C-alpha cells in the first residue's frame, strides 16, 4: 500500500469517483492488450476509492472483465466460437468502419478477432463517426447469425451495440475548476503530472516545465509543437495512451486523404476528428502526394484546407516527435536542431515559422521505474474530456496590460507565444479565475524560450529576416525588460548574445604582477538604503578598490549618468563572479560604474558586450597595458563587441587581421560615453 501524501489527501477529498491509483493501472496495462486509458476507464468505474477493501473488490471485477473481454493473440477463434455457441460475445476492441460500395453497406473491422467484414448499422456509424477515420476503443457486443453464414459471401458477424470508452458527462470542467481551488500552484502542477503517470518528486524545474509543455496541444486549438530529443523519454506515450482524443501516426507514409479530406468521398480526415494528431518517428514520415507538405503548411498556418472550391476548417493540433541520433551540442555543431526532420521540412524556414513551440526533449529524463508514479491521479478519460472542453476557451486576455513583449517578436512570434501562454494557463487554472503575475511570468518564459528555439534554427539556416532573436518582455507598465535565452546556445562561462539583466556586466581584468587577465561578471542589485555592500567572502581587495572608485564617480556625476535619480538613496549589493584562474578583480572600475548605473536605470547592457577599463577618483581613465591580449580573450570567450578607453586605439594596430574581423571594438572617452554606448538602445 502506498503512503498517501498531502496531494493525494486533497484530491481524494474533492474528486470522489474521478481518481485512480496509477500503479494499479500499470499492473493491468501490461497484462492486457489495450491502451492505458481503457484500463483507467474500468478502474475509474470500480476502484475510485481510498478504501483498500473497496479497491480490492473493484480490482477483482476489473480483472474479470478485462480477462473475459480482451482478446489475446491466439484466442481469436475461441471468441468467435463463443459468439457462435451463445449467439453473442462481449469484447473490448479498437473498432473502425468503412463503406463497402459494392453492397452499399457499412462494414466494421475488429482487429483483435481478425475480422474485417463485420455487419454494422448505418445508425451506429453515424452516431460514432470517428470509426470511419482512426477508430476508437469500445465495449462491443458481437453477434453471430448462422443463417447468414450459409449465404454466399454472407457476413455472419455483426455489431449489435457499442459503448465508447470515454466520458460523456459535460459538466466535468466545472468539477475540475472547483477542485483546482484546493491546491497551490506547485501542488496542482504535480497533480497534473501524476495524472499522466509521471512522478514529479525529484525532477528539476526545467524537467517539470517540459512535461507541462507536452500537455499544451491537448488544450489549445491548432497548436503546432515539435519535440526532438533522445530515445526512451516517453515522447509518444501521452499521445497514444492517455487520451482517446489523440491519434498517433507512426513513421511511414501519411496520406493527404487520411490526414485532411478524401476528395472522392468527402470524408473528413484526422485533423477534423481528433484534438491532437501526433507524427511519431517524424524523420520517416512522407506524404503520398507532392503537395502534401504544402497542404500541411497551409493547415498549420490557418487551420484550413480546401477540397475543390470548399474551404474546410479544423482545429486538430499537430505534434511532430522524433529522435536525435547525437547529443544536442553535436547536433548544433553539425547543423541545426531541425536536422532529424524529413528532407522536405528540415531546411524550410516557412515550415518552421508555423511551429509554435520547440520542446527541448533533452530536458526530459529517460522513463524509468522511479519516474512512474504510484500516487493518485485523475482518471484519463475525465482528464482528456476536461482538456477537450478547455480548447473552446482562451486565456490570452489575461496578458492585456500585464505583459508587454519586446520589439524582437514578429507577428507570428507573438501569436506563437500567446498560444503557448494560453495553453499553459489553461492547464494551471482550468476555471476562468484570477491568475497571479508569477504564474503568468512562468508561462511567458516557457513560451518565449520554446518559440525562440525555432527562430534560432531559422537564423542558423541563414535567413536574414530572422536575425533578431533577443526575445524579451516587461511585466507591468513600470517593469524591467527581461530577456529570455535558450540554454543550449550558451554555456555558463561563455558570453551569449543576449542582454544580461540590469546591473550585470561582462568585463575583463587586464591582470598585472603575477596575475593573468581573466573574465568576470559583475552583478549588482539595488534597493532602499545607502552605500555598497560586496557579497564575496572574503572581499577581493583590488575589486573593493575599483568599486570604491565607481561609487565616488556615480555620486559626483549622478546628473550626467542617471539623471534625476539620487544614488545616495539606494543601497547596492555587488557580487563578482570569476570565470578564469584570476580572482582579484583588479581594475574593473568602468564596468562596476556601468553596472551601478544600469541597476538604477533598470536598463540592460547590450548582449555579447565586454566593457573594460579603470576610472580613478577624479574621473580620468587609466591606460591599459595589454589591449591586444584583452581583445583576444574577448574573442575566445564568445563576445561580439568590446568597449575600451579610446587611448587603446593605437596599441590595437598589433591585433591580427583574423581577430579584428571577429569582434567589433568600440571606444569611449569618458563614463557617460561608455554608458550610452554600452546600454541596449
XYZ file of C-alpha atoms in Angstrom, residues 51 86 107 193 254 568 586 664:
8
model
C -10.592 2.353 0.961
C -24.034 -18.255 -27.348
C -18.607 -2.956 -42.525
C 1.889 15.234 -13.921
C 0.836 9.854 -44.365
C 22.716 58.088 -2.222
C 41.688 44.310 -10.400
C 33.516 44.830 -33.031
